[in-house]
PDB file of C-alpha atoms in Angstrom:
ATOM      1  CA  MET A   1       0.000   0.000   0.000  1.00 86.00           C
ATOM      2  CA  ILE A   2       1.243   3.474  -0.936  1.00 90.00           C
ATOM      3  CA  ASP A   3       1.121   6.471   1.416  1.00 93.00           C
ATOM      4  CA  PRO A   4      -2.485   7.728   1.050  1.00 94.00           C
ATOM      5  CA  ASP A   5      -1.202  11.308   0.967  1.00 94.00           C
ATOM      6  CA  ARG A   6       0.829  10.589  -2.153  1.00 96.00           C
ATOM      7  CA  HIS A   7      -1.058  11.685  -5.243  1.00 98.00           C
ATOM      8  CA  LEU A   8      -0.950   9.020  -7.950  1.00 98.00           C
ATOM      9  CA  GLN A   9      -0.731   9.555 -11.695  1.00 98.00           C
ATOM     10  CA  ILE A  10      -2.610   6.817 -13.564  1.00 98.00           C
ATOM     11  CA  GLY A  11      -2.613   6.486 -17.337  1.00 98.00           C
ATOM     12  CA  SER A  12      -4.007   4.147 -19.991  1.00 98.00           C
ATOM     13  CA  LEU A  13      -2.741   3.618 -23.520  1.00 98.00           C
ATOM     14  CA  LEU A  14      -5.328   4.213 -26.261  1.00 98.00           C
ATOM     15  CA  PHE A  15      -4.963   2.974 -29.834  1.00 98.00           C
ATOM     16  CA  GLU A  16      -6.993   2.155 -32.923  1.00 97.00           C
ATOM     17  CA  GLY A  17      -8.626  -1.261 -32.792  1.00 97.00           C
ATOM     18  CA  LEU A  18      -8.307  -1.902 -29.071  1.00 98.00           C
ATOM     19  CA  ASP A  19     -11.043  -3.795 -27.264  1.00 98.00           C
ATOM     20  CA  GLN A  20     -12.901  -1.083 -25.371  1.00 97.00           C
ATOM     21  CA  ILE A  21     -13.645  -3.283 -22.337  1.00 98.00           C
ATOM     22  CA  ASP A  22      -9.893  -3.752 -21.889  1.00 98.00           C
ATOM     23  CA  LEU A  23      -9.847   0.019 -21.396  1.00 98.00           C
ATOM     24  CA  THR A  24     -13.233   0.893 -19.929  1.00 98.00           C
ATOM     25  CA  GLY A  25     -13.550  -2.036 -17.512  1.00 98.00           C
ATOM     26  CA  PRO A  26     -10.357  -1.051 -15.676  1.00 98.00           C
ATOM     27  CA  PHE A  27     -11.296   2.630 -16.082  1.00 98.00           C
ATOM     28  CA  GLU A  28     -14.310   2.022 -13.828  1.00 98.00           C
ATOM     29  CA  VAL A  29     -11.880   0.955 -11.107  1.00 98.00           C
ATOM     30  CA  LEU A  30      -8.734   2.993 -11.740  1.00 98.00           C
ATOM     31  CA  SER A  31     -10.572   6.303 -12.098  1.00 98.00           C
ATOM     32  CA  ARG A  32     -12.029   5.813  -8.589  1.00 98.00           C
ATOM     33  CA  ILE A  33      -8.734   5.218  -6.798  1.00 98.00           C
ATOM     34  CA  PRO A  34      -8.554   7.868  -4.046  1.00 97.00           C
ATOM     35  CA  ASN A  35      -6.144  10.787  -4.411  1.00 98.00           C
ATOM     36  CA  SER A  36      -5.248  10.121  -8.024  1.00 98.00           C
ATOM     37  CA  THR A  37      -5.476  11.595 -11.497  1.00 98.00           C
ATOM     38  CA  TYR A  38      -6.491   9.278 -14.323  1.00 98.00           C
ATOM     39  CA  ARG A  39      -5.882  10.155 -17.992  1.00 98.00           C
ATOM     40  CA  ILE A  40      -5.859   8.380 -21.355  1.00 98.00           C
ATOM     41  CA  PHE A  41      -2.876   8.793 -23.686  1.00 98.00           C
ATOM     42  CA  SER A  42      -2.439   8.120 -27.397  1.00 98.00           C
ATOM     43  CA  LYS A  43       0.079   8.802 -30.161  1.00 97.00           C
ATOM     44  CA  THR A  44      -2.038  11.686 -31.440  1.00 96.00           C
ATOM     45  CA  ALA A  45      -4.909  13.783 -30.118  1.00 95.00           C
ATOM     46  CA  GLU A  46      -7.297  12.273 -32.668  1.00 96.00           C
ATOM     47  CA  PRO A  47     -10.176   9.977 -31.673  1.00 97.00           C
ATOM     48  CA  VAL A  48      -9.885   6.273 -32.485  1.00 97.00           C
ATOM     49  CA  ARG A  49     -12.405   3.472 -32.883  1.00 97.00           C
ATOM     50  CA  ASP A  50     -12.316   0.246 -30.968  1.00 97.00           C
ATOM     51  CA  VAL A  51     -12.451  -3.153 -32.649  1.00 95.00           C
ATOM     52  CA  ARG A  52     -16.262  -2.950 -32.838  1.00 96.00           C
ATOM     53  CA  GLY A  53     -16.389   0.693 -33.928  1.00 96.00           C
ATOM     54  CA  LEU A  54     -16.887   2.551 -30.650  1.00 97.00           C
ATOM     55  CA  ARG A  55     -15.347   6.029 -30.869  1.00 98.00           C
ATOM     56  CA  LEU A  56     -12.941   6.983 -28.069  1.00 98.00           C
ATOM     57  CA  SER A  57     -10.828  10.091 -27.529  1.00 97.00           C
ATOM     58  CA  PRO A  58      -7.556  10.519 -25.623  1.00 98.00           C
ATOM     59  CA  ASP A  59      -6.907  13.187 -23.028  1.00 98.00           C
ATOM     60  CA  ALA A  60      -3.400  13.868 -24.299  1.00 98.00           C
ATOM     61  CA  ARG A  61      -0.590  12.598 -26.489  1.00 98.00           C
ATOM     62  CA  LEU A  62       2.055  10.165 -25.290  1.00 98.00           C
ATOM     63  CA  ALA A  63       4.640  12.919 -25.409  1.00 96.00           C
ATOM     64  CA  ASP A  64       2.620  14.989 -22.927  1.00 97.00           C
ATOM     65  CA  ALA A  65       2.233  12.285 -20.294  1.00 97.00           C
ATOM     66  CA  PRO A  66       3.809  12.803 -16.882  1.00 97.00           C
ATOM     67  CA  GLN A  67       5.679   9.996 -15.184  1.00 97.00           C
ATOM     68  CA  LEU A  68       2.913   7.526 -14.407  1.00 98.00           C
ATOM     69  CA  ASP A  69       2.634   5.601 -11.164  1.00 98.00           C
ATOM     70  CA  ILE A  70       0.212   3.115 -12.739  1.00 98.00           C
ATOM     71  CA  LEU A  71       0.627   2.283 -16.432  1.00 98.00           C
ATOM     72  CA  HIS A  72      -2.344   0.459 -17.981  1.00 98.00           C
ATOM     73  CA  VAL A  73      -1.921  -1.280 -21.341  1.00 98.00           C
ATOM     74  CA  PRO A  74      -5.113  -2.728 -22.895  1.00 98.00           C
ATOM     75  CA  GLY A  75      -5.288  -5.149 -25.814  1.00 97.00           C
ATOM     76  CA  GLY A  76      -7.470  -5.986 -28.791  1.00 96.00           C
ATOM     77  CA  PHE A  77      -6.827  -6.732 -32.459  1.00 96.00           C
ATOM     78  CA  GLY A  78      -5.228  -3.289 -32.901  1.00 96.00           C
ATOM     79  CA  GLN A  79      -2.410  -4.425 -30.647  1.00 96.00           C
ATOM     80  CA  GLU A  80      -0.754  -5.975 -33.691  1.00 96.00           C
ATOM     81  CA  ALA A  81       0.035  -2.556 -35.190  1.00 95.00           C
ATOM     82  CA  LEU A  82       1.900  -1.478 -32.051  1.00 97.00           C
ATOM     83  CA  MET A  83       4.123  -4.505 -31.672  1.00 96.00           C
ATOM     84  CA  GLU A  84       6.885  -2.932 -33.767  1.00 96.00           C
ATOM     85  CA  ASP A  85       5.980   0.741 -33.262  1.00 97.00           C
ATOM     86  CA  ALA A  86       9.164   2.328 -31.925  1.00 97.00           C
ATOM     87  CA  GLU A  87       7.417   5.411 -30.507  1.00 97.00           C
ATOM     88  CA  VAL A  88       4.951   3.399 -28.461  1.00 98.00           C
ATOM     89  CA  LEU A  89       7.508   0.827 -27.307  1.00 98.00           C
ATOM     90  CA  ASP A  90       9.998   3.527 -26.264  1.00 98.00           C
ATOM     91  CA  TRP A  91       7.226   5.302 -24.337  1.00 98.00           C
ATOM     92  CA  LEU A  92       6.260   2.108 -22.543  1.00 98.00           C
ATOM     93  CA  ARG A  93       9.840   1.345 -21.581  1.00 98.00           C
ATOM     94  CA  ALA A  94      10.392   4.888 -20.288  1.00 98.00           C
ATOM     95  CA  GLN A  95       7.171   4.861 -18.264  1.00 98.00           C
ATOM     96  CA  ALA A  96       7.724   1.354 -16.928  1.00 98.00           C
ATOM     97  CA  ALA A  97      11.201   2.228 -15.646  1.00 96.00           C
ATOM     98  CA  ASP A  98       9.792   4.232 -12.732  1.00 96.00           C
ATOM     99  CA  ALA A  99       6.174   3.050 -12.506  1.00 98.00           C
ATOM    100  CA  LEU A 100       4.856   1.577  -9.291  1.00 97.00           C
ATOM    101  CA  CYS A 101       2.693  -0.816 -11.326  1.00 98.00           C
ATOM    102  CA  ILE A 102       2.573  -1.976 -14.944  1.00 98.00           C
ATOM    103  CA  PHE A 103      -0.876  -3.382 -15.636  1.00 98.00           C
ATOM    104  CA  SER A 104      -1.648  -5.248 -18.868  1.00 98.00           C
ATOM    105  CA  VAL A 105      -5.055  -6.512 -19.916  1.00 98.00           C
ATOM    106  CA  CYS A 106      -5.692  -9.210 -22.529  1.00 98.00           C
ATOM    107  CA  THR A 107      -3.257  -8.923 -25.469  1.00 98.00           C
ATOM    108  CA  GLY A 108      -1.881  -5.734 -23.977  1.00 98.00           C
ATOM    109  CA  ALA A 109       0.591  -8.222 -22.511  1.00 98.00           C
ATOM    110  CA  LEU A 110       1.982  -8.772 -26.006  1.00 98.00           C
ATOM    111  CA  ILE A 111       2.623  -5.043 -26.395  1.00 98.00           C
ATOM    112  CA  CYS A 112       4.418  -5.076 -23.056  1.00 98.00           C
ATOM    113  CA  GLY A 113       6.329  -8.141 -24.218  1.00 98.00           C
ATOM    114  CA  ALA A 114       7.403  -6.386 -27.400  1.00 98.00           C
ATOM    115  CA  ALA A 115       8.778  -3.584 -25.217  1.00 98.00           C
ATOM    116  CA  GLY A 116      10.825  -6.171 -23.309  1.00 97.00           C
ATOM    117  CA  LEU A 117       8.808  -5.786 -20.121  1.00 98.00           C
ATOM    118  CA  LEU A 118       7.870  -9.463 -19.688  1.00 98.00           C
ATOM    119  CA  ARG A 119      11.268 -11.078 -19.922  1.00 96.00           C
ATOM    120  CA  GLY A 120      11.809 -13.520 -17.050  1.00 96.00           C
ATOM    121  CA  ARG A 121       8.464 -12.598 -15.488  1.00 98.00           C
ATOM    122  CA  ARG A 122       5.256 -14.506 -14.833  1.00 98.00           C
ATOM    123  CA  ALA A 123       2.443 -13.302 -17.099  1.00 98.00           C
ATOM    124  CA  THR A 124      -0.883 -14.147 -18.671  1.00 98.00           C
ATOM    125  CA  THR A 125      -2.997 -12.920 -21.582  1.00 98.00           C
ATOM    126  CA  HIS A 126      -6.088 -13.845 -23.621  1.00 98.00           C
ATOM    127  CA  TRP A 127      -6.430 -17.599 -24.186  1.00 97.00           C
ATOM    128  CA  ALA A 128      -6.006 -17.215 -27.961  1.00 97.00           C
ATOM    129  CA  ALA A 129      -2.575 -15.613 -27.501  1.00 97.00           C
ATOM    130  CA  PHE A 130      -1.416 -17.381 -24.351  1.00 98.00           C
ATOM    131  CA  HIS A 131       0.923 -19.696 -26.281  1.00 97.00           C
ATOM    132  CA  LEU A 132       2.844 -16.662 -27.582  1.00 98.00           C
ATOM    133  CA  LEU A 133       4.081 -15.453 -24.203  1.00 98.00           C
ATOM    134  CA  PRO A 134       7.342 -17.479 -24.294  1.00 97.00           C
ATOM    135  CA  TYR A 135       8.388 -15.601 -27.449  1.00 97.00           C
ATOM    136  CA  PHE A 136       8.779 -12.543 -25.227  1.00 97.00           C
ATOM    137  CA  GLY A 137      10.771 -14.413 -22.600  1.00 96.00           C
ATOM    138  CA  ALA A 138       7.765 -14.543 -20.259  1.00 97.00           C
ATOM    139  CA  ILE A 139       6.781 -17.395 -17.948  1.00 97.00           C
ATOM    140  CA  PRO A 140       3.165 -18.241 -18.887  1.00 98.00           C
ATOM    141  CA  VAL A 141       0.763 -18.733 -15.985  1.00 98.00           C
ATOM    142  CA  ASP A 142      -2.763 -19.813 -16.826  1.00 97.00           C
ATOM    143  CA  GLU A 143      -4.617 -17.736 -14.252  1.00 97.00           C
ATOM    144  CA  ARG A 144      -7.139 -14.908 -14.511  1.00 98.00           C
ATOM    145  CA  VAL A 145      -4.773 -12.408 -12.872  1.00 98.00           C
ATOM    146  CA  VAL A 146      -1.024 -12.905 -12.465  1.00 98.00           C
ATOM    147  CA  GLU A 147       1.232 -10.709 -10.349  1.00 98.00           C
ATOM    148  CA  ASP A 148       5.024 -10.591 -10.510  1.00 98.00           C
ATOM    149  CA  GLY A 149       6.703  -7.729  -8.688  1.00 97.00           C
ATOM    150  CA  ASN A 150       5.289  -4.490 -10.078  1.00 97.00           C
ATOM    151  CA  LEU A 151       3.757  -6.313 -13.050  1.00 98.00           C
ATOM    152  CA  VAL A 152       0.061  -7.247 -12.999  1.00 98.00           C
ATOM    153  CA  CYS A 153      -1.364  -9.125 -15.992  1.00 98.00           C
ATOM    154  CA  ALA A 154      -5.045  -9.827 -16.496  1.00 98.00           C
ATOM    155  CA  ALA A 155      -6.200 -12.481 -18.947  1.00 97.00           C
ATOM    156  CA  GLY A 156      -8.895 -11.843 -21.550  1.00 93.00           C
ATOM    157  CA  VAL A 157     -11.076  -8.729 -21.646  1.00 92.00           C
ATOM    158  CA  THR A 158     -13.320  -8.837 -18.546  1.00 96.00           C
ATOM    159  CA  ALA A 159     -10.424 -10.066 -16.407  1.00 98.00           C
ATOM    160  CA  GLY A 160      -9.255  -6.466 -16.577  1.00 98.00           C
ATOM    161  CA  ILE A 161     -11.788  -5.542 -13.898  1.00 98.00           C
ATOM    162  CA  ASP A 162     -10.373  -8.190 -11.565  1.00 98.00           C
ATOM    163  CA  GLY A 163      -6.844  -7.036 -12.303  1.00 98.00           C
ATOM    164  CA  ALA A 164      -7.712  -3.390 -11.732  1.00 98.00           C
ATOM    165  CA  LEU A 165      -9.198  -4.228  -8.339  1.00 98.00           C
ATOM    166  CA  ARG A 166      -5.921  -5.983  -7.458  1.00 98.00           C
ATOM    167  CA  VAL A 167      -4.046  -2.837  -8.516  1.00 98.00           C
ATOM    168  CA  ALA A 168      -6.354  -0.625  -6.437  1.00 98.00           C
ATOM    169  CA  ALA A 169      -5.754  -2.841  -3.402  1.00 98.00           C
ATOM    170  CA  ARG A 170      -2.004  -2.642  -3.942  1.00 98.00           C
ATOM    171  CA  VAL A 171      -1.889   1.141  -3.872  1.00 98.00           C
ATOM    172  CA  ARG A 172      -4.776   2.067  -1.529  1.00 98.00           C
ATOM    173  CA  GLY A 173      -5.515  -1.078   0.456  1.00 98.00           C
ATOM    174  CA  ASP A 174      -8.168  -3.778   0.428  1.00 98.00           C
ATOM    175  CA  ALA A 175     -10.908  -1.612   1.935  1.00 98.00           C
ATOM    176  CA  ALA A 176     -10.582   0.996  -0.820  1.00 98.00           C
ATOM    177  CA  ALA A 177     -10.708  -1.702  -3.518  1.00 98.00           C
ATOM    178  CA  GLN A 178     -13.694  -3.338  -1.853  1.00 98.00           C
ATOM    179  CA  GLY A 179     -15.497  -0.007  -1.739  1.00 98.00           C
ATOM    180  CA  ILE A 180     -14.937   0.452  -5.471  1.00 98.00           C
ATOM    181  CA  GLN A 181     -16.187  -3.079  -6.123  1.00 98.00           C
ATOM    182  CA  LEU A 182     -19.313  -2.428  -4.074  1.00 98.00           C
ATOM    183  CA  TYR A 183     -20.024   0.854  -5.856  1.00 98.00           C
ATOM    184  CA  MET A 184     -19.784  -0.983  -9.182  1.00 97.00           C
ATOM    185  CA  GLN A 185     -21.903  -3.848  -7.781  1.00 98.00           C
ATOM    186  CA  TYR A 186     -19.328  -6.123  -9.348  1.00 97.00           C
ATOM    187  CA  ALA A 187     -20.603  -9.581  -8.383  1.00 97.00           C
ATOM    188  CA  PRO A 188     -20.863 -11.401 -11.723  1.00 95.00           C
ATOM    189  CA  GLU A 189     -23.197 -14.353 -12.156  1.00 95.00           C
ATOM    190  CA  PRO A 190     -22.794 -15.294 -15.838  1.00 95.00           C
ATOM    191  CA  PRO A 191     -25.639 -17.270 -17.403  1.00 96.00           C
ATOM    192  CA  PHE A 192     -23.238 -19.789 -18.963  1.00 96.00           C
ATOM    193  CA  ALA A 193     -20.048 -21.533 -17.900  1.00 94.00           C
ATOM    194  CA  SER A 194     -18.316 -20.927 -21.230  1.00 96.00           C
ATOM    195  CA  GLY A 195     -15.906 -18.188 -20.234  1.00 95.00           C
ATOM    196  CA  THR A 196     -12.699 -20.218 -20.631  1.00 95.00           C
ATOM    197  CA  PRO A 197     -11.436 -22.820 -23.105  1.00 95.00           C
ATOM    198  CA  ASP A 198     -11.651 -25.417 -20.336  1.00 95.00           C
ATOM    199  CA  THR A 199     -15.321 -24.805 -19.623  1.00 96.00           C
ATOM    200  CA  ALA A 200     -16.737 -23.836 -23.036  1.00 97.00           C
ATOM    201  CA  PRO A 201     -18.557 -26.515 -25.073  1.00 96.00           C
ATOM    202  CA  ARG A 202     -16.247 -28.133 -27.592  1.00 96.00           C
ATOM    203  CA  GLU A 203     -18.119 -26.778 -30.614  1.00 97.00           C
ATOM    204  CA  VAL A 204     -18.182 -23.256 -29.167  1.00 97.00           C
ATOM    205  CA  LEU A 205     -14.430 -23.329 -28.570  1.00 96.00           C
ATOM    206  CA  ALA A 206     -13.761 -24.655 -32.075  1.00 97.00           C
ATOM    207  CA  ALA A 207     -15.809 -21.864 -33.624  1.00 97.00           C
ATOM    208  CA  ALA A 208     -14.063 -19.259 -31.506  1.00 96.00           C
ATOM    209  CA  ARG A 209     -10.613 -20.537 -32.473  1.00 96.00           C
ATOM    210  CA  THR A 210     -11.584 -20.417 -36.155  1.00 97.00           C
ATOM    211  CA  ALA A 211     -12.860 -16.855 -35.767  1.00 96.00           C
ATOM    212  CA  VAL A 212      -9.512 -15.617 -34.429  1.00 95.00           C
ATOM    213  CA  SER A 213      -7.228 -17.848 -36.510  1.00 96.00           C
ATOM    214  CA  ALA A 214      -6.134 -15.089 -38.905  1.00 96.00           C
ATOM    215  CA  ILE A 215      -5.093 -12.626 -36.206  1.00 96.00           C
ATOM    216  CA  THR A 216      -3.485 -15.459 -34.229  1.00 96.00           C
ATOM    217  CA  GLU A 217      -1.270 -16.332 -37.203  1.00 95.00           C
ATOM    218  CA  LYS A 218      -0.282 -12.678 -37.628  1.00 95.00           C
ATOM    219  CA  ARG A 219       0.506 -12.362 -33.949  1.00 96.00           C
ATOM    220  CA  GLU A 220       2.710 -15.437 -34.019  1.00 96.00           C
ATOM    221  CA  ALA A 221       4.679 -14.161 -37.017  1.00 95.00           C
ATOM    222  CA  THR A 222       5.215 -10.836 -35.253  1.00 96.00           C
ATOM    223  CA  ALA A 223       6.120 -12.582 -31.999  1.00 96.00           C
ATOM    224  CA  ARG A 224       8.793 -14.590 -33.813  1.00 96.00           C
ATOM    225  CA  ARG A 225      10.370 -11.413 -35.197  1.00 95.00           C
ATOM    226  CA  ILE A 226      10.343  -9.809 -31.778  1.00 96.00           C
ATOM    227  CA  ALA A 227      11.830 -12.917 -30.182  1.00 96.00           C
ATOM    228  CA  ALA A 228      14.760 -12.627 -32.568  1.00 94.00           C
ATOM    229  CA  ARG A 229      15.190  -8.964 -31.665  1.00 93.00           C
ATOM    230  CA  LEU A 230      15.040  -9.726 -27.943  1.00 92.00           C
ATOM    231  CA  GLY A 231      17.387 -12.682 -28.269  1.00 91.00           C
ATOM    232  CA  VAL A 232      14.813 -15.192 -27.046  1.00 92.00           C
ATOM    233  CA  GLU A 233      15.616 -18.736 -28.160  1.00 84.00           C
ATOM    234  CA  THR A 234      12.555 -19.701 -30.212  1.00 76.00           C
ATOM    235  CA  ALA A 235      13.504 -23.394 -30.330  1.00 66.00           C
ATOM    236  CA  ALA A 236      12.587 -23.509 -26.664  1.00 58.00           C
ATOM    237  CA  VAL A 237       9.057 -22.253 -27.437  1.00 66.00           C
ATOM    238  CA  GLY A 238       8.174 -24.482 -30.310  1.00 56.00           C
ATOM    239  CA  GLY A 239      10.504 -23.491 -33.105  1.00 49.00           C
TER     240      GLY A 239
END
């Protein structure tokens, strides 16, 4: 827990084609952390659209961001375009160097991995990209939220809310996080038990894998290039 009198700077990365729940789910939590300022940062000041077309606008450009105490990196199909974007990766590395917490959601972990932030660390990501984590030198852990030092990784999409509550508890204590959870009435009771590959019906999982097969292939090709740049031995992760 951080001194409650210390004002915290919290920032999220915004980009074209992200999954808005990766951003807005954690926003519901992070923006309510006591004694903090929350802002959204992007490469430009222009609005972007999420993977389903929702229009979102940043508060400021990356270059105008202060040193962040909590750095939040969402995912989504648009993550692919950032994997080799030098401006974004340099910004992430610079922010992560002094951040109290680096918080990735879904395939935001792959962006962090491309910046070299996962090497030698326990991490998780969306089930469709989980097998790619070793390309970034990460130690894959198949859990909804994984913590390793100042790194917090949430798995796919809605897991970002769980991860953000963990982050809130880290910096302001359990009671503050519980108060945020209560305000949100976050007590999910999903109508189906198909939220993970292990629990989804076989035919549902097969259809879902087919639906993401194209982006999964692109992500693996990019991950292989990044592994070479990072000096990660790809033979150890399946060739």
